CSV table of C-alpha atoms in Angstrom, one decimal:
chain,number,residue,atom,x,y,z
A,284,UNK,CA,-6.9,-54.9,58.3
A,285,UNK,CA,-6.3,-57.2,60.9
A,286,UNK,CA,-8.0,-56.7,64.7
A,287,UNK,CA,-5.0,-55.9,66.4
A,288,UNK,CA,-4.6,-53.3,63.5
A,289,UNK,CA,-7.9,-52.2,64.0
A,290,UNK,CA,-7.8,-52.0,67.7
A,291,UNK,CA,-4.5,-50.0,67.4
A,292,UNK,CA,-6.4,-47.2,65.2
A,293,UNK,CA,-9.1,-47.0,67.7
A,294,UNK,CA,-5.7,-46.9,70.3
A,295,UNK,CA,-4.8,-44.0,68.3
A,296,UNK,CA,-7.8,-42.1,67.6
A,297,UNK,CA,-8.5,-42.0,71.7
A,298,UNK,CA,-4.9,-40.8,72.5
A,299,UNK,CA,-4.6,-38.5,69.6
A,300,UNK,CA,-8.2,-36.6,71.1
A,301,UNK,CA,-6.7,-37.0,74.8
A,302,UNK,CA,-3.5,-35.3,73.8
A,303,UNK,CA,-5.4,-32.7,72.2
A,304,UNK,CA,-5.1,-33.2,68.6
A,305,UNK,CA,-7.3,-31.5,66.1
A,306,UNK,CA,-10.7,-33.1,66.4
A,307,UNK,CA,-12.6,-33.5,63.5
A,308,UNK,CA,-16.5,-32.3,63.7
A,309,UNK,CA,-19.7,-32.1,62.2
A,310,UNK,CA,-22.1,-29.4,62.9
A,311,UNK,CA,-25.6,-29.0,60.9
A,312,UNK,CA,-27.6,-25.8,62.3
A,313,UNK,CA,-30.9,-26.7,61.2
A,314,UNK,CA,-34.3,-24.6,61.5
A,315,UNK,CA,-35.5,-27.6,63.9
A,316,UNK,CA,-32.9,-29.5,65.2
A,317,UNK,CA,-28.9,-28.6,65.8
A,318,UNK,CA,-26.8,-32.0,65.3
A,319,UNK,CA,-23.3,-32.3,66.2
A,320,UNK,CA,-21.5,-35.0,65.0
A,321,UNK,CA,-17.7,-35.9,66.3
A,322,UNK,CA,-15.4,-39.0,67.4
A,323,UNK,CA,-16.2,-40.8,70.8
A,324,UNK,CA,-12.5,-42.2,71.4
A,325,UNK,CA,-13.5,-45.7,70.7
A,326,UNK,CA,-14.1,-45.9,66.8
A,327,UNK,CA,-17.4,-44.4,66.1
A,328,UNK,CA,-19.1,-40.8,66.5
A,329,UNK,CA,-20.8,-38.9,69.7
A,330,UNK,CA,-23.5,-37.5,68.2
A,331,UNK,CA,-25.2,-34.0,70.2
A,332,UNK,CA,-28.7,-33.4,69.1
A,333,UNK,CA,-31.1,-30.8,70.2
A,334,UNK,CA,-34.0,-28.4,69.0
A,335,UNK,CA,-32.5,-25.4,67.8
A,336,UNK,CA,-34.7,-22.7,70.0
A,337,UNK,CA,-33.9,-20.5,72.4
A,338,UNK,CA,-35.5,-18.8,76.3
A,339,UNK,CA,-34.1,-16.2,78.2
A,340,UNK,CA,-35.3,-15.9,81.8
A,341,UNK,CA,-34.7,-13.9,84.7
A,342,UNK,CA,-32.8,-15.6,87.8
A,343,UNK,CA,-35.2,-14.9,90.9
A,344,UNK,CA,-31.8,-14.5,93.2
A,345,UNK,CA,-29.8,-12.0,91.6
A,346,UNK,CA,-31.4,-10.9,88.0
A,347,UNK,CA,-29.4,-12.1,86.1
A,348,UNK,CA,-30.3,-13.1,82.3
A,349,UNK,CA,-30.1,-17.0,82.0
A,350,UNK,CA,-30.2,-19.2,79.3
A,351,UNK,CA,-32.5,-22.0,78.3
A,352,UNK,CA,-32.0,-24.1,74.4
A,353,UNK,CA,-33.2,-26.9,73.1
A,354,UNK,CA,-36.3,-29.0,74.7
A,355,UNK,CA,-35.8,-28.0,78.0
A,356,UNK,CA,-36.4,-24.2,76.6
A,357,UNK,CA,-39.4,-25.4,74.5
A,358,UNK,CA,-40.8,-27.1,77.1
A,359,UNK,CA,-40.6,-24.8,80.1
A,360,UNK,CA,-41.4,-21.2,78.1
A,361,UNK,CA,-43.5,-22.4,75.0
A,362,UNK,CA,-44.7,-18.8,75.1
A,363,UNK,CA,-41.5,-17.3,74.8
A,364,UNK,CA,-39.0,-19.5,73.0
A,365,UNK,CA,-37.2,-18.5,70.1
A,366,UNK,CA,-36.6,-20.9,66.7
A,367,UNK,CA,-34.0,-18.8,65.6
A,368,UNK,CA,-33.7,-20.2,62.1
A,369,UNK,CA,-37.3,-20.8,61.2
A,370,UNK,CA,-36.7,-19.9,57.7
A,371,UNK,CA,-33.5,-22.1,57.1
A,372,UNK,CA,-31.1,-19.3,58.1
A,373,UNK,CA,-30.8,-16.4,60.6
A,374,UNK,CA,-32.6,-13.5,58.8
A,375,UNK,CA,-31.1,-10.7,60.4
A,376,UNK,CA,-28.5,-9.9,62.9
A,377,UNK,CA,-30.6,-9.9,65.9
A,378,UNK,CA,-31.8,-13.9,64.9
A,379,UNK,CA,-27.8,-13.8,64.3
A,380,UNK,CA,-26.5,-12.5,67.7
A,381,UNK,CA,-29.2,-15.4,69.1
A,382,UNK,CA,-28.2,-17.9,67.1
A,383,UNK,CA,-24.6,-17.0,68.2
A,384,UNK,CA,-25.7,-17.6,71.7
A,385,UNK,CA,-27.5,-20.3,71.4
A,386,UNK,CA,-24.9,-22.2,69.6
A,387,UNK,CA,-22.1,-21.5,72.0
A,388,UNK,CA,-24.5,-22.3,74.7
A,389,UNK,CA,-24.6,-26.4,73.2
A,390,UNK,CA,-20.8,-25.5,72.5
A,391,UNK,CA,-20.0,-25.1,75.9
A,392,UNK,CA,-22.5,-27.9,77.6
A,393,UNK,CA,-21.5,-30.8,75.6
A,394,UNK,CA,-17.7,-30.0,75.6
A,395,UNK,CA,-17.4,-29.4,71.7
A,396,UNK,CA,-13.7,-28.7,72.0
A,397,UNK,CA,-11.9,-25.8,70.4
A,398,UNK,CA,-9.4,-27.1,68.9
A,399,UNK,CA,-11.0,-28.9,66.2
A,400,UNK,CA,-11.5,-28.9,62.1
A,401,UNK,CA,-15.1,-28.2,61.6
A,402,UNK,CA,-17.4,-28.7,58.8
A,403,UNK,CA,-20.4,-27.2,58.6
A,404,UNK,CA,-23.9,-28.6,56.4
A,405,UNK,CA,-24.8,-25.9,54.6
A,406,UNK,CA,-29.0,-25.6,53.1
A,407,UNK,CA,-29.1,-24.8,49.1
A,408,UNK,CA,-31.1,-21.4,49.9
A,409,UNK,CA,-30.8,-18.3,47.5
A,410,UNK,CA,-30.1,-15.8,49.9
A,411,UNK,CA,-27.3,-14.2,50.4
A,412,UNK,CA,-27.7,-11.6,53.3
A,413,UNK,CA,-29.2,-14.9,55.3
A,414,UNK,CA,-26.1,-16.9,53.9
A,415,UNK,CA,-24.1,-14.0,55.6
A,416,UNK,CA,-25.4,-14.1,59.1
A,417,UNK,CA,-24.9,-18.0,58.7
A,418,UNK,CA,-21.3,-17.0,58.1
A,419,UNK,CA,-21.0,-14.7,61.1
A,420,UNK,CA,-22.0,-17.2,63.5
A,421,UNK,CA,-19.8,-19.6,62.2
A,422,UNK,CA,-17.0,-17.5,62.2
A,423,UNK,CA,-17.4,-15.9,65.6
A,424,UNK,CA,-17.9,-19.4,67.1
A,425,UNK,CA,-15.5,-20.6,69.8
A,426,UNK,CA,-14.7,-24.1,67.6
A,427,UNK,CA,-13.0,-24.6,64.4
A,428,UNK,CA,-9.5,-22.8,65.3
A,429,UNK,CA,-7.5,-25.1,62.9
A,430,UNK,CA,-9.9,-25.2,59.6
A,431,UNK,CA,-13.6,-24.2,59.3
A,432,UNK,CA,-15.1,-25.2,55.8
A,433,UNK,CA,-18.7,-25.9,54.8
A,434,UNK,CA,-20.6,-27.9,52.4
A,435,UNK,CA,-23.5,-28.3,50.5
A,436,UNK,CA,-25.9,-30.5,52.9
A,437,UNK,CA,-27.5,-32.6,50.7
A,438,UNK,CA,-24.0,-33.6,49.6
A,439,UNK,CA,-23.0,-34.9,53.6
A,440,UNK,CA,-26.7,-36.0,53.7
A,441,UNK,CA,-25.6,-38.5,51.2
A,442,UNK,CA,-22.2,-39.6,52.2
A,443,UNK,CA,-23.8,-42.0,54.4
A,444,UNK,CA,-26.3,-43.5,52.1
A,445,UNK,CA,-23.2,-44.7,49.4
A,446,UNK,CA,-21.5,-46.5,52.2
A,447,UNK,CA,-18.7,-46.2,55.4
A,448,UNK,CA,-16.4,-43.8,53.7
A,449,UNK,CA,-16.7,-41.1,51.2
A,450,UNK,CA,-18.2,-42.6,48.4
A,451,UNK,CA,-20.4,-40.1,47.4
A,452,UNK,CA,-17.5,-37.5,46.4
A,453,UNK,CA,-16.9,-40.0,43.5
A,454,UNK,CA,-20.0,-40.8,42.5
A,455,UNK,CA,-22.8,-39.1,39.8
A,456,UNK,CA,-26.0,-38.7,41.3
A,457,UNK,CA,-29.7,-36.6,42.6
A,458,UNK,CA,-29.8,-36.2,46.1
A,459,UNK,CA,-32.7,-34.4,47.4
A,460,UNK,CA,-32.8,-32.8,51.4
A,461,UNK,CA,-36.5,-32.9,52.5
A,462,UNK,CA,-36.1,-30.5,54.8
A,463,UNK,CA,-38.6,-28.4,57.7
A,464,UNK,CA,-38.0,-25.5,55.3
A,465,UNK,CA,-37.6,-26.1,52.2
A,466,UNK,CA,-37.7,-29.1,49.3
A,467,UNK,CA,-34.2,-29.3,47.9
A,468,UNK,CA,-32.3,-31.1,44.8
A,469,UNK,CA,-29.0,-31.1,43.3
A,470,UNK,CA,-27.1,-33.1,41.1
A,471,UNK,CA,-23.9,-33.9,41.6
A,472,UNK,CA,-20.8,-34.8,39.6
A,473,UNK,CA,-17.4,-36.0,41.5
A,474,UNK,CA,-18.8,-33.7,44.8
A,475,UNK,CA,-19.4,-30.8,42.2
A,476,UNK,CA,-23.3,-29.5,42.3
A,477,UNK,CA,-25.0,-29.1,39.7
A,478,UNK,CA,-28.7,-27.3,39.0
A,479,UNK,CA,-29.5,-26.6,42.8
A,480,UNK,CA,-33.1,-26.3,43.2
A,481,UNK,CA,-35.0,-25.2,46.5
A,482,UNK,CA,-38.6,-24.4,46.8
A,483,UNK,CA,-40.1,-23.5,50.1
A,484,UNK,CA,-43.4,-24.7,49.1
A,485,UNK,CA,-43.0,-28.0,49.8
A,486,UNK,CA,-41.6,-28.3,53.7
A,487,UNK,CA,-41.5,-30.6,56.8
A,488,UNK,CA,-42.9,-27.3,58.3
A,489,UNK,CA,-46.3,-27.1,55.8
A,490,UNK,CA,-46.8,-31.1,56.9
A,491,UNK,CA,-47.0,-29.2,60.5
A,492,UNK,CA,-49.7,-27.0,59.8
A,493,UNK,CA,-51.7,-29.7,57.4
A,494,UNK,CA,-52.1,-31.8,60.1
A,495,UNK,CA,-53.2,-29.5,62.9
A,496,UNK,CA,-55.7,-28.3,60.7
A,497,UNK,CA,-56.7,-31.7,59.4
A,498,UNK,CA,-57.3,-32.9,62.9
A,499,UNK,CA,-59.5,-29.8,63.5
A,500,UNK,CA,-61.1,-31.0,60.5
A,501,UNK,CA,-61.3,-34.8,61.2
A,502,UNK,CA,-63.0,-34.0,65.1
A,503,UNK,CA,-65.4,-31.5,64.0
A,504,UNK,CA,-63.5,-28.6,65.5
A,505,UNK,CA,-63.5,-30.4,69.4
A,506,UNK,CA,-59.8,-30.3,69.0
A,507,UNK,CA,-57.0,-28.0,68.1
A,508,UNK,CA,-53.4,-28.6,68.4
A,509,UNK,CA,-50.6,-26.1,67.6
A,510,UNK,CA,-48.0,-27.6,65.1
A,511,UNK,CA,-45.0,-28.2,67.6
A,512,UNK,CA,-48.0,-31.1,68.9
A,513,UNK,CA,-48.8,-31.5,65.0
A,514,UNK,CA,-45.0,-32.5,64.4
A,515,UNK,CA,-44.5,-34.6,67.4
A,516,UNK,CA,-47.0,-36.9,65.9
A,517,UNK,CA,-45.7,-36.6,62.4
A,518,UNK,CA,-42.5,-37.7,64.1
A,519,UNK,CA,-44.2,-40.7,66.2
A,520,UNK,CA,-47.1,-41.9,64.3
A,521,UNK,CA,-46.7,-41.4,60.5
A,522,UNK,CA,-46.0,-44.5,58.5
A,523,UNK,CA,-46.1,-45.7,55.2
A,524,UNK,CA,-45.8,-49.2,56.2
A,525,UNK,CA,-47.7,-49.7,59.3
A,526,UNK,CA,-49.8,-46.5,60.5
A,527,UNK,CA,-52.3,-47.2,62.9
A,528,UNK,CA,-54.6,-45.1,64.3
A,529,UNK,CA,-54.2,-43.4,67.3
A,530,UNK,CA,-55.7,-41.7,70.4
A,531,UNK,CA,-54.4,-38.6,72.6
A,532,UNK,CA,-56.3,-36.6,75.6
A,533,UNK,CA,-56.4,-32.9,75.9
A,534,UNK,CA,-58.0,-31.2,78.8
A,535,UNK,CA,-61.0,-29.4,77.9
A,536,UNK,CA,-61.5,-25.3,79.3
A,537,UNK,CA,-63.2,-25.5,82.3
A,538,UNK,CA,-62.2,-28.8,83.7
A,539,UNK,CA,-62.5,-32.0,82.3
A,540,UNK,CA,-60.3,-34.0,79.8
A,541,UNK,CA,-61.7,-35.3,76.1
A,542,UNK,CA,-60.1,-38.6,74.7
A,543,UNK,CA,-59.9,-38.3,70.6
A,544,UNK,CA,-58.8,-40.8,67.8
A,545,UNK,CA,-56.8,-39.8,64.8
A,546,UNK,CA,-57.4,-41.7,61.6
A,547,UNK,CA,-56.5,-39.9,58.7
A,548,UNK,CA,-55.0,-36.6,59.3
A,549,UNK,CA,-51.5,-37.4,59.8
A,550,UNK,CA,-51.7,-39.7,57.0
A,551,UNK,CA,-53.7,-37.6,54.6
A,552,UNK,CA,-50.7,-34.9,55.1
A,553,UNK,CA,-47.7,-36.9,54.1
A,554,UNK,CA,-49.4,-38.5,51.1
A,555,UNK,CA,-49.8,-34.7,50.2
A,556,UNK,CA,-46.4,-33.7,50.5
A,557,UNK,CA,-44.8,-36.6,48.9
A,558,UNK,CA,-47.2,-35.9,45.9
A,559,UNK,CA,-46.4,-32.5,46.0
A,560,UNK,CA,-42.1,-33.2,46.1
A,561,UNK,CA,-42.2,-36.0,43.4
A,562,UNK,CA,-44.3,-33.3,41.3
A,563,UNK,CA,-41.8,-30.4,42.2
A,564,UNK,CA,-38.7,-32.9,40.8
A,565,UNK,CA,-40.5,-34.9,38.2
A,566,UNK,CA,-41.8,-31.2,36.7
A,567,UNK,CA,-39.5,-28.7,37.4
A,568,UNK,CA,-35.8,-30.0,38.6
A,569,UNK,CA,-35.2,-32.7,36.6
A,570,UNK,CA,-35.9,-31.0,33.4
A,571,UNK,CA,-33.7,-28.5,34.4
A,572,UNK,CA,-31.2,-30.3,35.0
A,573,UNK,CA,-31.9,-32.5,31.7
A,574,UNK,CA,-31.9,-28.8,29.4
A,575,UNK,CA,-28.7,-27.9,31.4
A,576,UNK,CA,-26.8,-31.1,31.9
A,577,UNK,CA,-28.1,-34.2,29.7
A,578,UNK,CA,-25.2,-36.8,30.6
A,579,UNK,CA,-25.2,-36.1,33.8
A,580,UNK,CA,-29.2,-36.2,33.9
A,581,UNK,CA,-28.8,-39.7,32.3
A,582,UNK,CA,-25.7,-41.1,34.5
A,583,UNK,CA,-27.7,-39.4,37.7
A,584,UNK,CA,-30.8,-41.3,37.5
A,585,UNK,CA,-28.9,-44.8,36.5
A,586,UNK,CA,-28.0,-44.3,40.4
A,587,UNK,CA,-30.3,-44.3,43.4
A,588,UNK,CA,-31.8,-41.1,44.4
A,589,UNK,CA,-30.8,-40.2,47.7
A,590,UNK,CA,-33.2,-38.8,50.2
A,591,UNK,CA,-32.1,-36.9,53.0
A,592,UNK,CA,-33.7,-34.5,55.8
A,593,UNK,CA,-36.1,-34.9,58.8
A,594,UNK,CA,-39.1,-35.9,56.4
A,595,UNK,CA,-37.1,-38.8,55.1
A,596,UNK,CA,-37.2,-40.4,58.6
A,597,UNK,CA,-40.4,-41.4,57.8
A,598,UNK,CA,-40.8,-45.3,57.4
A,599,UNK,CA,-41.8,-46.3,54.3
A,600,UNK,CA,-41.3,-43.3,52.4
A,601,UNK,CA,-38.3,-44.3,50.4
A,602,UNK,CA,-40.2,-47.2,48.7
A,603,UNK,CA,-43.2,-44.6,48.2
A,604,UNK,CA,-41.3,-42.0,46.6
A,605,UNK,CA,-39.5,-44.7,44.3
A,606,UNK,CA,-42.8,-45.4,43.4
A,607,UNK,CA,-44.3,-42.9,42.5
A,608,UNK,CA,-41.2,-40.9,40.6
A,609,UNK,CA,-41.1,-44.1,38.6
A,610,UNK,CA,-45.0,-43.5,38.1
A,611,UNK,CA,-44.3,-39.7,37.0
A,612,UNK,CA,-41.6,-40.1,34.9
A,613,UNK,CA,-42.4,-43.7,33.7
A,614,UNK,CA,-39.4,-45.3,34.2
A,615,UNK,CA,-37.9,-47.5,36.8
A,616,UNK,CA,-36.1,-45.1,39.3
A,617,UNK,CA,-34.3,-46.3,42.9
A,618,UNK,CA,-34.2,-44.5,45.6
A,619,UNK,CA,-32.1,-44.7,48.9
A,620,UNK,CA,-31.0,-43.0,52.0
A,621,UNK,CA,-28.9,-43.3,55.4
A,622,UNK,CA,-30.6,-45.4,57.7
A,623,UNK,CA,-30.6,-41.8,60.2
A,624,UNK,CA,-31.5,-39.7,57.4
A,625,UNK,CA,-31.6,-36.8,60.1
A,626,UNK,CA,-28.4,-37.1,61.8
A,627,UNK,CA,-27.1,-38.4,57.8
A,628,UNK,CA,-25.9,-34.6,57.3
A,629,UNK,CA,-23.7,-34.2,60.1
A,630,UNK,CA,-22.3,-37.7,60.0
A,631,UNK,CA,-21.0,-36.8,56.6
A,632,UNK,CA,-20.1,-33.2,57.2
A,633,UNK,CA,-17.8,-35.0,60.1
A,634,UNK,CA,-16.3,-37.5,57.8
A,635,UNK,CA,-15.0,-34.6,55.4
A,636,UNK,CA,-13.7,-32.7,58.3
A,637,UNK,CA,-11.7,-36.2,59.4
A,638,UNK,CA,-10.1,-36.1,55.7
A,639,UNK,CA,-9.6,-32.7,55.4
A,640,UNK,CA,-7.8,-32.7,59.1
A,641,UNK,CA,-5.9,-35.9,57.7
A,642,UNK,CA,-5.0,-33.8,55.1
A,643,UNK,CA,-3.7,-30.6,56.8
């Protein structure tokens, strides 16, 4: 394609979502973060990213209920904000009805626009009344009024880690979502999956509460943190590469602030978890998928392993889980994943909704 060509498609693309063609879009609702991905008008994707949590409050001036999501929410009512989708899905139709207005609340700020083919990143999780309210809020949402179709989302996780299109649909691999809620594997053939495995033992979530406790541990009980501060340094300090240790300041009851240095805890709970998910896939998925599906076991694991989720964000860890899979199973394995393995879901879940809008 020449660059007149290509500057005529992006031409195209703008007019076609000022004239108010179907816009194709992405959506993961996930049990930390809500991602949005769709097309800016100049060629590439506007991507709408916020904690998926939730504050009502009362307005001083007339009493009327108002709405706070996101950080903002978290930030200004920590002792009231709702994480609607804790456990990966609404649980019942009251985290349902708030997970409705929660997402028509980021609907309606960020101009996600009706008319639009949406595809929605769906978590492996066995259970079906959760699976259900996950419907009904997709449904009952104000977008997707010309096709509404989900997918698996370690599958979109991985359609940016084989390259710019959709690769991945053609492709044989293992593709495993390390997620805030659960530690999830597939396999899949030609976009089919194949021997889904979830366990909730092994979560971005349980890397939370390891390191508030750890630091507890590591200052002889002078400091306690609650695990939204226990993530936001998993988020800003852990590193397989590079870590280096790092102070913070609380302020002490009673006046007074204490300064405090953090060594090992945020460490010590990563190497856990990755240990724990290469034992989970090394011992109980992949033979699974070997008794249930030997060719595609064999072609799988001749490909790159993709990693996907929030805990994949982590520097270094690609190179550390190839590692130590190869270790376990004692053969050379490869591993890979988008280079925004959180935001990898949604960009692929938005690619599929731009073919299947092609397509319609």
């Amino acid at each position: 394609m020449s660059e007149d060509d290509a500057e005529a498609g992006d031409d195209a693309e703008f007019e076609s979502l000022a004239d108010g063609g179907t816009v194709p879009v992405g959506v993961k609702l996930g049990s930390t973060r809500t991602v949005i991905a769709l097309p800016d008008g100049d060629g590439g994707n506007r991507i709408v990213k916020t904690l998926t949590c939730m504050a009502t409050y009362e307005d001083a001036l007339t009493g009327e209920e108002k709405i706070l999501y996101g950080e903002e929410a978290a930030r200004e009512y920590p002792d009231r904000v709702q994480y609607m989708l804790r456990s990966g899905l609404p649980e019942d139709a009251d985290r349902a009805e708030m997970t409705k207005t929660f997402f028509e609340a980021v609907i309606e700020e960020n101009d996600i626009p009706e008319d639009s083919g949406v595809v929605y990143a769906i978590p492996t999780i066995d259970n079906p009344a959760g699976l259900d309210n996950l419907r009904s809020v997709i449904e009952d949402s104000s977008i997707g009024t010309e096709l509404v179709e989900s997918y698996p989302e370690s599958l979109c996780g991985s359609i940016p880690a084989f390259g710019e299109a959709l690769e991945a649909i053609d492709e044989i691999f293992v593709a495993v979502n390390m997620g805030s809620t659960n530690l999830e594997a597939s396999a899949y053939r030609r976009g089919e999956q194949l021997a889904p495995f979830t366990t909730g033992a092994v979560t971005g979530n349980e890397v939370d509460r390891m390191i508030a406790n750890y630091v507890e541990e590591e200052t002889q009980g002078r400091v306690n943190i609650d695990t939204q501060t226990a993530r936001e340094y998993k988020e800003e300090h852990a590193d397989f590469v590079d870590f280096e240790p790092f102070t913070d300041i609380i302020q002490q009851p009673g006046g007074g602030s204490h300064e405090f240095t953090i060594e090992r805890s945020v460490m010590d709970a990563v190497n856990e978890y990755l240990d724990e998910a290469v034992d989970e896939l090394a011992n109980t998925f992949l033979p699974e998928l070997a008794n249930d599906y030997m060719k595609v076991y064999k072609l799988a694991l001749d490909q790159p392993v993709v990693l996907t989720g929030g805990m994949a964000c982590i520097p270094g860890i690609v190179d550390e889980f190839e590692a130590r899979l190869s270790e376990e199973l004692d053969r050379e394995i490869e591993a890979t994943a988008a280079e925004q393995p959180a935001d990898a879901a949604t960009v692929g879940a938005q690619r599929i909704a731009e073919r299947l809008v092609e397509n319609s």
